[in-house]
Coordinates of C-alpha atoms in Angstrom, one line a residue:
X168 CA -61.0 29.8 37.9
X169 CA -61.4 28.9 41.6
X170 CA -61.7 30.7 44.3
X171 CA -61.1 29.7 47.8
X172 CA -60.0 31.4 51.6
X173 CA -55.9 31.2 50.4
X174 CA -57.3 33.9 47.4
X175 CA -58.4 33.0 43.7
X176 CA -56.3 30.0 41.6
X177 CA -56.0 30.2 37.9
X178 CA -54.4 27.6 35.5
X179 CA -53.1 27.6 31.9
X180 CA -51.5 25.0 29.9
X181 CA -47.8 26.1 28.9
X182 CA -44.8 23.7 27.7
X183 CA -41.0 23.0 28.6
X184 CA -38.5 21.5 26.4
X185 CA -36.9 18.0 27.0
X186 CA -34.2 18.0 24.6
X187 CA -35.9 18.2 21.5
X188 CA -39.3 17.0 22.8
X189 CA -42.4 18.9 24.5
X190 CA -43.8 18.3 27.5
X191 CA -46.9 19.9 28.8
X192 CA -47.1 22.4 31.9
X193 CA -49.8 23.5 34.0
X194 CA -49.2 27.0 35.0
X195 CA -51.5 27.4 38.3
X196 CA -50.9 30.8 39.7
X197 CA -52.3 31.7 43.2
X198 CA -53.3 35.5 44.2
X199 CA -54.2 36.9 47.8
X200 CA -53.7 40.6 49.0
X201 CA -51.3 41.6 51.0
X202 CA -49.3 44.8 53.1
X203 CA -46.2 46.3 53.8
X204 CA -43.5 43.7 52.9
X205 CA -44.9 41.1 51.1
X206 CA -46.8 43.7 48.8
X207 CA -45.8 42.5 45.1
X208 CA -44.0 39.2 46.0
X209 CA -43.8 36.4 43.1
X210 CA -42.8 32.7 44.3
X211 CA -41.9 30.8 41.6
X212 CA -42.0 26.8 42.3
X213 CA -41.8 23.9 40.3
X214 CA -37.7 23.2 39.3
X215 CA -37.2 26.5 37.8
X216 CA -34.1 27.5 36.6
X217 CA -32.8 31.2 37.2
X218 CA -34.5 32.5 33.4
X219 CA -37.9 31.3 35.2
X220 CA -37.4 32.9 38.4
X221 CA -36.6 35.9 37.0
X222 CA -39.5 36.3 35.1
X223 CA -41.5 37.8 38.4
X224 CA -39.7 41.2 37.6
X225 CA -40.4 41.0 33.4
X226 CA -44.3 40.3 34.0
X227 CA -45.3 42.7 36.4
X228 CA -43.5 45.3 34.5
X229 CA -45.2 44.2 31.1
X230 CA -48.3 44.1 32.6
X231 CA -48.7 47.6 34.1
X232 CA -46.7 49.1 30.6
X233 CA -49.7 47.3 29.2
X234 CA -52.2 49.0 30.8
X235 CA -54.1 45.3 32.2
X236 CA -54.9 45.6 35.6
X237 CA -52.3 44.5 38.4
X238 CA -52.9 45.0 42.5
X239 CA -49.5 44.0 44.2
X240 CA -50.4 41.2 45.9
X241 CA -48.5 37.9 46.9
X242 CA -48.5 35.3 44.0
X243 CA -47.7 32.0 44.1
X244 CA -46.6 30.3 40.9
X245 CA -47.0 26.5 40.7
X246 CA -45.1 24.7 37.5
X247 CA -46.3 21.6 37.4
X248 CA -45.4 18.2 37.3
X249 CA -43.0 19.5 40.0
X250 CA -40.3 17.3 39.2
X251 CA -40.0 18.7 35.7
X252 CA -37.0 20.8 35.1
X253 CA -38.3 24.2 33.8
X254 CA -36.0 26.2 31.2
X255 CA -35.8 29.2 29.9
X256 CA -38.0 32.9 29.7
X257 CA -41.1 30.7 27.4
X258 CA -43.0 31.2 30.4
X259 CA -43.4 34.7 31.1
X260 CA -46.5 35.0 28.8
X261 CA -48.8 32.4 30.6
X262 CA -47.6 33.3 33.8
X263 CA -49.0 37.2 33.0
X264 CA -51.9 35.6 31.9
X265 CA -52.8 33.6 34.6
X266 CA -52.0 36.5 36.9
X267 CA -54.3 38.9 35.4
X268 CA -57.3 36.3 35.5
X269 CA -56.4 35.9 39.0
X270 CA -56.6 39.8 39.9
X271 CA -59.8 40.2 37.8
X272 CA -61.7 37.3 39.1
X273 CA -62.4 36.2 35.4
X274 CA -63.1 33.2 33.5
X275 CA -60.5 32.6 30.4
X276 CA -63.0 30.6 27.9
X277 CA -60.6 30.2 25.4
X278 CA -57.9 29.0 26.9
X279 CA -59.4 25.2 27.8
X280 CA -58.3 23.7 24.5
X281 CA -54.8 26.5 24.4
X282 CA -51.2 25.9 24.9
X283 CA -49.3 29.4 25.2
X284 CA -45.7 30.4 25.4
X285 CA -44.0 33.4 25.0
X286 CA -41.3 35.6 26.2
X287 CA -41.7 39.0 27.7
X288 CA -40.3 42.7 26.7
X289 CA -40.9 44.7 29.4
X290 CA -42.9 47.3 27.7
X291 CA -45.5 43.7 27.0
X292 CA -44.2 43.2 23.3
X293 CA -43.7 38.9 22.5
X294 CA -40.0 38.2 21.8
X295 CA -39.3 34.2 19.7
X296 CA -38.7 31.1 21.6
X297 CA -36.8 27.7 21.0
X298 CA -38.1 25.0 19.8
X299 CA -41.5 26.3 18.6
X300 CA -42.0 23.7 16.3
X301 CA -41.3 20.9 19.4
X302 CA -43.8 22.3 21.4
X303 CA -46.3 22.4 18.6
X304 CA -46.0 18.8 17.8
X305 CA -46.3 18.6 22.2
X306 CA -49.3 21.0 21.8
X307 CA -51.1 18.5 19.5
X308 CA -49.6 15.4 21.6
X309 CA -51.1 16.8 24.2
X310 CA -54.6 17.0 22.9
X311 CA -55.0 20.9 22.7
X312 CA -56.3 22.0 19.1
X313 CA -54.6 25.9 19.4
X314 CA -51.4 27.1 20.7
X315 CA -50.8 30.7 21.2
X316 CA -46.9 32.1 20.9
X317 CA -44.9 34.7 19.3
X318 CA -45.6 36.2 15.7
X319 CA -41.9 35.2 15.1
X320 CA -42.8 31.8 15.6
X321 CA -45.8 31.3 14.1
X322 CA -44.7 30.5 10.8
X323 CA -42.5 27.3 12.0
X324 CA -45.0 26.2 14.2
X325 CA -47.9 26.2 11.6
X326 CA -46.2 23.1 10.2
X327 CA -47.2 20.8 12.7
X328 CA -51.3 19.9 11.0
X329 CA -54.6 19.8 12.9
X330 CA -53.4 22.2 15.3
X331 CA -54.6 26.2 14.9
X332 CA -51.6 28.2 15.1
X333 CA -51.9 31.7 16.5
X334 CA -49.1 34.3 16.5
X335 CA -49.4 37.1 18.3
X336 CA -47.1 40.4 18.9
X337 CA -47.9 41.8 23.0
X338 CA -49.1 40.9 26.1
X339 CA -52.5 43.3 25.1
X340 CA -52.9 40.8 21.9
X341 CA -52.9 37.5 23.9
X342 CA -54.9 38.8 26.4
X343 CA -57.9 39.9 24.3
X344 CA -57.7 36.6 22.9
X345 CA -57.6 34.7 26.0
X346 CA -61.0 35.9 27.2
X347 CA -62.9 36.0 23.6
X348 CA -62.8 39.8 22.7
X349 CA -60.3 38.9 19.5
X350 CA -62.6 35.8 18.4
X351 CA -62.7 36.5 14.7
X352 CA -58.6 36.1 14.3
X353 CA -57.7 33.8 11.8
X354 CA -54.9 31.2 12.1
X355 CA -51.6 31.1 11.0
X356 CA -51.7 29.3 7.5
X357 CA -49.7 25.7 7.1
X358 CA -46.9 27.0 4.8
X359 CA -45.7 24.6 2.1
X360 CA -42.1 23.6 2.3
X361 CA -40.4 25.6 -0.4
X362 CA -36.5 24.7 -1.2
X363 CA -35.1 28.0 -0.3
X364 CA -31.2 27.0 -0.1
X365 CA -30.6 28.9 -2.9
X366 CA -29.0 26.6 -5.0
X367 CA -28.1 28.4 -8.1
X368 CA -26.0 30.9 -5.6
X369 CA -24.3 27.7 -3.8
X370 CA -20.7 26.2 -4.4
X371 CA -20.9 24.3 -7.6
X372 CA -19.2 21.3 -8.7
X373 CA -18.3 22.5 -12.0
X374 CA -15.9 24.7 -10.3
X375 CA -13.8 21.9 -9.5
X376 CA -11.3 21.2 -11.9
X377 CA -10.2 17.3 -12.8
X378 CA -10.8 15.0 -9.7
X379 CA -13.1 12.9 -11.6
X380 CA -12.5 10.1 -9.6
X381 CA -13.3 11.6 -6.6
X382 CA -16.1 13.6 -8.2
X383 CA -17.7 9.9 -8.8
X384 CA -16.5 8.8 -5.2
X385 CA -18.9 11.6 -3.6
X386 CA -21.9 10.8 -5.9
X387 CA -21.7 7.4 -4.9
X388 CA -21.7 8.4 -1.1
X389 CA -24.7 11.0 -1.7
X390 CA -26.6 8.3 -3.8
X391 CA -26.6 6.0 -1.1
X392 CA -26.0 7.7 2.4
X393 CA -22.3 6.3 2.4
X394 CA -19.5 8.5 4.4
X395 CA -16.7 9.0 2.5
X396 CA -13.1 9.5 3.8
X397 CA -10.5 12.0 1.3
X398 CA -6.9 11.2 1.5
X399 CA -4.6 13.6 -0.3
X400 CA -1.5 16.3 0.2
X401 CA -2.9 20.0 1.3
X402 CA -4.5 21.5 -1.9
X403 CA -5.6 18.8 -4.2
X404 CA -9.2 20.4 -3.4
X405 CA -10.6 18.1 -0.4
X406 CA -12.4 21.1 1.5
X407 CA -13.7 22.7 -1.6
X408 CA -15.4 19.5 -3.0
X409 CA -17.1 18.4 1.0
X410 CA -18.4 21.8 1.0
X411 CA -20.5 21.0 -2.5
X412 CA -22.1 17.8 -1.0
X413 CA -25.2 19.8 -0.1
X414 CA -25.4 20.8 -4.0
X415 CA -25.5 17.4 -5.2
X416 CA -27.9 15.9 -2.1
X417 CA -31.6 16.1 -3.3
X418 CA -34.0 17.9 -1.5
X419 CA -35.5 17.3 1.5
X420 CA -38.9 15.5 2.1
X421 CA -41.3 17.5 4.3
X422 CA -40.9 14.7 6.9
X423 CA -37.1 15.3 7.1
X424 CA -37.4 19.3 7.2
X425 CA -39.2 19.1 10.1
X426 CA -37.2 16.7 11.5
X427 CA -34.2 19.1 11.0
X428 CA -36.1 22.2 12.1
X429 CA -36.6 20.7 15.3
X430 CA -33.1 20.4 16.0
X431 CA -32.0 23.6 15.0
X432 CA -34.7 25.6 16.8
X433 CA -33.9 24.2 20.3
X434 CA -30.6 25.4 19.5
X435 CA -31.5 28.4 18.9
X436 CA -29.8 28.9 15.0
X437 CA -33.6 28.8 13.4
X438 CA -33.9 32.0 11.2
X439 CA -37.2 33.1 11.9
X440 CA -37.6 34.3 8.8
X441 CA -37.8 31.0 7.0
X442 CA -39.4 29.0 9.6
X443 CA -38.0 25.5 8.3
X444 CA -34.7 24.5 7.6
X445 CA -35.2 23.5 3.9
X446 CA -31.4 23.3 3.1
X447 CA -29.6 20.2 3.6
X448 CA -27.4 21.1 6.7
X449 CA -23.8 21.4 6.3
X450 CA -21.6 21.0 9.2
X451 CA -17.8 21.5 9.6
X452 CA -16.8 22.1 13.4
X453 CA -13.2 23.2 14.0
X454 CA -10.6 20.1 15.2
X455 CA -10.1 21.8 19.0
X456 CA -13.9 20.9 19.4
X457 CA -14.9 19.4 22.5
X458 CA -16.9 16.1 23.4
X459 CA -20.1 18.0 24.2
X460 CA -19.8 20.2 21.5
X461 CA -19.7 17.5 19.2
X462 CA -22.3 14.7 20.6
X463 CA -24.6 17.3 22.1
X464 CA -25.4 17.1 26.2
X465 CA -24.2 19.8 28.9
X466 CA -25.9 20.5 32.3
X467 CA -28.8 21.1 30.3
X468 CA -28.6 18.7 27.7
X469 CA -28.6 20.2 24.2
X470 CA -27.6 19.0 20.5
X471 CA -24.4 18.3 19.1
X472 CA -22.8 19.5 15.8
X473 CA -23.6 15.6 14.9
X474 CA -27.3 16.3 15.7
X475 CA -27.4 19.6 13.6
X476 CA -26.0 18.0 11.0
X477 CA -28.7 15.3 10.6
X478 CA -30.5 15.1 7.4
X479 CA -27.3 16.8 6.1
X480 CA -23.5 16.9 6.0
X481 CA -20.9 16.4 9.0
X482 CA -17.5 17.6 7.3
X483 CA -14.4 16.9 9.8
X484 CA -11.0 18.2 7.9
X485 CA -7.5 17.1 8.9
X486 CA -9.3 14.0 10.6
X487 CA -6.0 13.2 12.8
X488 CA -6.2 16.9 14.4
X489 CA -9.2 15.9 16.2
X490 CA -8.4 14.6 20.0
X491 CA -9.1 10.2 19.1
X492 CA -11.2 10.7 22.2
X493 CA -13.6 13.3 20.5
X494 CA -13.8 10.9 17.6
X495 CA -14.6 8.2 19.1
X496 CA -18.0 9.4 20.0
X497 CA -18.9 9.3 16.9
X498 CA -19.3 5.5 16.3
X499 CA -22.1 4.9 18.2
X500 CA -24.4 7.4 16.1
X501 CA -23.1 6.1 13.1
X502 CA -24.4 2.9 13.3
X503 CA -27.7 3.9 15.3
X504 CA -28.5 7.5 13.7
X505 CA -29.2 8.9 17.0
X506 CA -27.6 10.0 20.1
X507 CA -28.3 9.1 23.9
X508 CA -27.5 11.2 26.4
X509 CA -28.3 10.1 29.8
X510 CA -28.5 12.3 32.9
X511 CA -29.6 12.1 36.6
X512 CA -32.9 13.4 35.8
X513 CA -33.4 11.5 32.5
X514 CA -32.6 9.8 29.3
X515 CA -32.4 12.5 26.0
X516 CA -32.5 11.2 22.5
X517 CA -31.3 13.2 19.7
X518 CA -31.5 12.1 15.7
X519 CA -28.2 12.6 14.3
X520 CA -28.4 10.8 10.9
X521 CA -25.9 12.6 8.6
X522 CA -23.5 12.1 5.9
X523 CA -19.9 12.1 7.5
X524 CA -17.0 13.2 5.4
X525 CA -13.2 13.3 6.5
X526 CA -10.0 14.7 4.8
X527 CA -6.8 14.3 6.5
X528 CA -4.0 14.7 4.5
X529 CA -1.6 11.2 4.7
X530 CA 1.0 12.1 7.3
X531 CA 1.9 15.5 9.5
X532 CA 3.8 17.0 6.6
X533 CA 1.1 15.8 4.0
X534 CA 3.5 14.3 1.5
X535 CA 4.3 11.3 2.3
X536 CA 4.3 8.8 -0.7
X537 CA 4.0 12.0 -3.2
X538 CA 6.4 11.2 -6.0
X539 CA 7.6 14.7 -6.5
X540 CA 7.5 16.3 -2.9
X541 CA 9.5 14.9 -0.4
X542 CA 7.9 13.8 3.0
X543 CA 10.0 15.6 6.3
X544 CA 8.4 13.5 8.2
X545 CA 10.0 10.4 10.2
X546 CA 8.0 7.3 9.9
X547 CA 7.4 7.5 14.2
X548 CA 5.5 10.9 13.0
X549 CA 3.7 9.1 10.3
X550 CA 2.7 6.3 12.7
X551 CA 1.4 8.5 15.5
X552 CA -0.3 11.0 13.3
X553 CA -2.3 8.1 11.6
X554 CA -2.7 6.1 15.0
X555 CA -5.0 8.9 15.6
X556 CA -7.8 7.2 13.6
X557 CA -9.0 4.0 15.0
X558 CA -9.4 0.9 13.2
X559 CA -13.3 0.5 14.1
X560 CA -14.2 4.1 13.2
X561 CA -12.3 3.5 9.8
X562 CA -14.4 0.4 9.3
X563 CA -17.5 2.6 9.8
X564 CA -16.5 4.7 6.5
X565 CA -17.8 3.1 3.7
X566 CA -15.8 5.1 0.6
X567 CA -12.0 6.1 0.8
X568 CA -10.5 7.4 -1.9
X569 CA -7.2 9.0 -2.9
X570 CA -7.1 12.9 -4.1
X571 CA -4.2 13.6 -6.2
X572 CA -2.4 16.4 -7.2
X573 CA -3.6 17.2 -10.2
X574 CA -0.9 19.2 -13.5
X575 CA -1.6 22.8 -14.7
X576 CA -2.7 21.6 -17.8
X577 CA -5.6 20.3 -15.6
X578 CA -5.9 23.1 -13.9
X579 CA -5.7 25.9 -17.0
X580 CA -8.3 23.7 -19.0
X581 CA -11.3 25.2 -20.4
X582 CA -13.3 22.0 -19.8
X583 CA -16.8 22.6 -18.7
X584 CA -17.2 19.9 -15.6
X585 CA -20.3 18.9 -15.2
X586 CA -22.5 20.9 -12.6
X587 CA -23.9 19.9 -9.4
X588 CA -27.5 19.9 -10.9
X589 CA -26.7 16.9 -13.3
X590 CA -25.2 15.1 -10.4
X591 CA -28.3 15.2 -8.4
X592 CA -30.3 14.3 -11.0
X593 CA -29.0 10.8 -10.8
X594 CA -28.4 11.4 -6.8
X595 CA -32.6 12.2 -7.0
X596 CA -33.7 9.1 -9.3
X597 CA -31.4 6.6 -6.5
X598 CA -32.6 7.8 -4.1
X599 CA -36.7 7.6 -5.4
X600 CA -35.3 4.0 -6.2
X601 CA -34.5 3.3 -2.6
X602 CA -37.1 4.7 -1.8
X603 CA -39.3 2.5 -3.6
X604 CA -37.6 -0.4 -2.5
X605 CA -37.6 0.7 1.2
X606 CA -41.2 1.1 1.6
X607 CA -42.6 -0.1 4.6
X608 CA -39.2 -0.1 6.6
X609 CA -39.0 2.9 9.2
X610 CA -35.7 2.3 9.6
X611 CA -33.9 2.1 6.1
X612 CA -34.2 5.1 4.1
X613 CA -30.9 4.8 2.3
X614 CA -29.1 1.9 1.3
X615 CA -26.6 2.9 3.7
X616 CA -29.0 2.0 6.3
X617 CA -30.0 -1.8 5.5
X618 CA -29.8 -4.5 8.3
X619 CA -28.3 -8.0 7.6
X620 CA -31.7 -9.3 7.1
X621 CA -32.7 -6.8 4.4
X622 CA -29.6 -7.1 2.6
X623 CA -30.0 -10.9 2.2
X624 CA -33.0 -9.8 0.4
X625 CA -31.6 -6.7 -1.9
X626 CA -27.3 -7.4 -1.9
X627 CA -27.4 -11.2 -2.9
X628 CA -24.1 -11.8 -4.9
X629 CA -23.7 -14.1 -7.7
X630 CA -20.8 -17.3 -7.7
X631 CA -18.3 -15.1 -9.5
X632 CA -18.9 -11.9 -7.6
X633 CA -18.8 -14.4 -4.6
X634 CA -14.8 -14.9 -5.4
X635 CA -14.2 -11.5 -5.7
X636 CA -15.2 -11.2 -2.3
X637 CA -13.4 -13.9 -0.9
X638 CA -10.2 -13.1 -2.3
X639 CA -10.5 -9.5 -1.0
X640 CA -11.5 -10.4 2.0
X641 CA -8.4 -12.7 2.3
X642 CA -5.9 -10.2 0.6
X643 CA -7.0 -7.3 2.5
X644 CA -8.0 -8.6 5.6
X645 CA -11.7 -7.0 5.7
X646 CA -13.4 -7.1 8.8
X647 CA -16.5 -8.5 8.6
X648 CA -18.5 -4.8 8.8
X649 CA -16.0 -4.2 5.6
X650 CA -17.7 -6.8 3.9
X651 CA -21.6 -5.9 4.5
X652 CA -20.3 -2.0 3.9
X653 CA -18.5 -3.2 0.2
X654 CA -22.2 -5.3 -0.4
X655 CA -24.0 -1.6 0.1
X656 CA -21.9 0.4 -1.5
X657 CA -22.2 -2.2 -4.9
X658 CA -26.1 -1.9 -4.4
X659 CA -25.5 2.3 -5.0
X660 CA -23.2 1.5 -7.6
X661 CA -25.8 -0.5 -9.0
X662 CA -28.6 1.8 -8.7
X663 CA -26.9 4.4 -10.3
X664 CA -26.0 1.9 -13.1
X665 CA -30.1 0.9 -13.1
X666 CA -29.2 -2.7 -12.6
X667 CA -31.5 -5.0 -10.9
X668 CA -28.7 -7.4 -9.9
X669 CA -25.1 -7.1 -8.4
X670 CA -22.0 -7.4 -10.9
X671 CA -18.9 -8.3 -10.9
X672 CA -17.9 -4.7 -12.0
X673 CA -20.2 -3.0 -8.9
X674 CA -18.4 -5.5 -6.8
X675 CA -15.1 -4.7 -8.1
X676 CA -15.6 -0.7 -7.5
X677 CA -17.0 -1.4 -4.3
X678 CA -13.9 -2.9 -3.2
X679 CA -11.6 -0.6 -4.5
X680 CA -12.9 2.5 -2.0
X681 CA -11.8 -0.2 0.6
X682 CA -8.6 -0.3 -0.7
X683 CA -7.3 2.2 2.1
X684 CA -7.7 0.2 4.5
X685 CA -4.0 -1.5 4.0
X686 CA -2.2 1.7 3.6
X687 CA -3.7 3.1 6.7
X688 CA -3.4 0.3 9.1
X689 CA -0.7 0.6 11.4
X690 CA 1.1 -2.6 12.1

């Protein structure tokens, strides 16, 4: 608290979102009386967007339905650093903090070591905020040991460790604990990370008749982070086996929940309730979405369905029906696992390491090459719809596989398939493997994710699966990504198999989800 001829200055330490990180804000607010006209004014500096300038009106009104004392005086309210863009209502709660020190000349002794955020009702209840868990982690960053926000948000932001989590429900709450009245509160308790996607109620393989091929294609891709590509005439079941990739994924790590809870808080589609995302995200964006929408960015950059969709599932169906513009964003994530977005004011990274999956059915029509349906299609149709897909984002997709039609007797059998929960079983013990092998490598969680110089080390081939190599790569005419993608995908085959050393038969299956590639290039 200072106090000087221009009135009395008080300061607390608040935070604003940069994408998905936290960086701190002094909130200094300024009071001095005044008359007539200027009786009640709230200037609001510092970059603030409208939500912040607005907030004048929300505070003093919470304030006086709180009963807190409030003289309508002129208040200045510094955001600082200045050249800090400042988003969103997160601010009204320090703001009416800082202004009710100022009008009561007092001393806030617990709010040295405090970050606080909050959003205003106006009768001085705490509504949630985005990105609570980001701004816990910037909290701690930081160096302050308590933050002070929303009950709502308590629970996501007790995650983050040696940081006291307080979560409070009014402006009359915060206050008391602010200057040392409501000392004996305890904090929030660090939850555990409980797998709360309900799995037994999910989508379940074993409602997926035949397609055992493809059923082995997927488990493959989920064992070792691979993206998989469907090609098949319209109801051979591609949609309904994407949407049980979540079922057969194992769970996520604490690491990668909060990872994933960071993302989907700044956007806003955290359920308070839960306060982590423990589910395996599964994404499937409609084909008329737009570049944004898809990569993330904006005039106030946010993430992108590829960003919510990390740690999880990006499903695009009838791949062609996407514009090839909006595609083609995707090929820089793919092989980085994060997105860049850079603006006048800044550079924003967002993680974005998901599983992709396409279906597209193989021409307009979705018959073409069927032997029993004839394709209506002309092969200019053909040609355009598939010239849709370009050759290096095909590359980038490790698995493609064919999804046949399959007969009633298929479909009428009383066959038990086996169930999601076996499949990740084995999904589980490849992935423990990798993770085993992986240790010590930031960078390479999946096999899916190994550089050239760690699969020299982990994909060395033997003479024989050498020649089966060469010749594919002759017969085909494999790029040379196709190559080091065929090498992981045998090491996943392998793992699964519990062999040490690539075969010729890992080698030979590896290939064969390449074997797309002809029929789909477009000479």
């Amino acid at each position: 608290m200072n106090t000087n001829n221009f009135g009395v200055i008080s300061k607390i330490y608040s935070a604003a979102l940069r994408g998905v990180e936290a960086v701190e804000v002094e909130v200094e607010v300024s009071a001095r009386e005044a008359d007539g006209a200027n009786a009640g004014r709230i200037n609001i500096v510092g970059l603030p967007d409208a939500a912040v300038r607005e907030s004048g009106d929300r505070v003093t009104t919470a304030i006086l339905a709180s009963a807190l004392n409030f003289v309508y005086g002129v208040h200045t309210v510094n955001l600082a650093p200045a050249d800090l863009k400042k988003e969103g209502p997160s601010f009204d709660l320090p703001i009416a903090l800082a202004m009710i020190a100022c009008e009561q000349e007092e001393e806030l002794p617990q709010a040295r070591d405090l970050m606080i955020v909050g959003e205003l009702a106006l009768d001085g209840s705490l509504r949630p905020v985005k990105g609570a868990l980001s701004i816990a982690l910037g909290a701690k960053a930081a160096g302050r040991k308590r933050l002070l926000l929303p009950e709502q948000n308590a629970r996501e932001a007790a995650m983050v460790s040696d940081l006291e989590v307080y979560g409070l429900r009014s402006l009359h709450e915060a206050w008391k604990f602010v200057t040392g009245e409501d000392s004996t509160r305890p904090p929030e308790p660090r939850p555990t990370l409980v797998q709360s996607n309900n799995r037994e109620h999910a989508a379940d393989f074993d409602e997926v008749k035949g397609q055992h091929n493809v059923k082995r294609a997927l488990e493959i891709a989920a064992a070792g982070g691979h993206n998989i590509l469907m090609v098949g005439p319209p109801g051979t079941g591609k949609s309904m086996l994407a949407k049980r990739m979540p079922g057969i994924m194992p769970d996520m790590s604490e690491e990668e929940a909060i990872e994933t809870t960071r993302i989907h808080s700044v956007a806003g589609l955290l359920d308070a309730r839960e306060g982590l995302v423990s589910g395996r995200p599964f994404r499937a964006p409609h084909h008329t979405i737009s570049d944004v929408g898809l990569l993330g960015g904006g005039t106030n950059p946010g993430p992108g369905e590829i960003s919510l969709a990390h740690n999880g599932v990006l499903f695009l169906d009838e791949l062609p029906e996407y514009r090839r513009s909006t595609l083609e964003v995707l090929r820089q994530p793919l092989e980085d696992g994060r997105v860049t977005i850079s603006r006048a004011a800044g550079t924003y990274n967002f993680s974005s390491k998901f599983l992709l999956v396409c279906a597209l059915n193989p021409c307009p029509c979705g018959f073409f090459g069927d032997p029993v349906r004839q394709c209506r299609c002309s092969p200019r149709q053909v040609e355009s719809y598939r010239a849709k897909i370009s050759g290096p984002l095909l590359d980038r997709i490790d698995l493609h596989v064919e999804v046949p039609l399959i007969d009633y007797k298929q479909l009428s059998s009383n066959e038990q398939s086996e169930p999601s929960a076996t499949v990740r079983s084995r999904v589980s013990s490849c992935r423990s493997l990798q993770r085993d092998r992986f240790e010590g490598i930031p960078e390479v969680r999946t096999n899916s994710d190994m550089g050239p110089k760690v699969m020299r080390q982990h994909c060395a081939v033997s003479p024989e699966c050498s020649m089966l190599l060469e010749q594919a790569m002759e017969q085909l005419n494999f790029s040379a990504r196709a190559h080091d993608r065929i090498l992981k995908v045998a090491r996943t085959i392998a793992d699964l198999a519990g062999a040490e050393e690539l075969g010729p038969d890992h080698v030979l299956e590896a290939i064969q989800y390449r074997s797309l590639d002809r029929k789909l290039s477009f000479s």
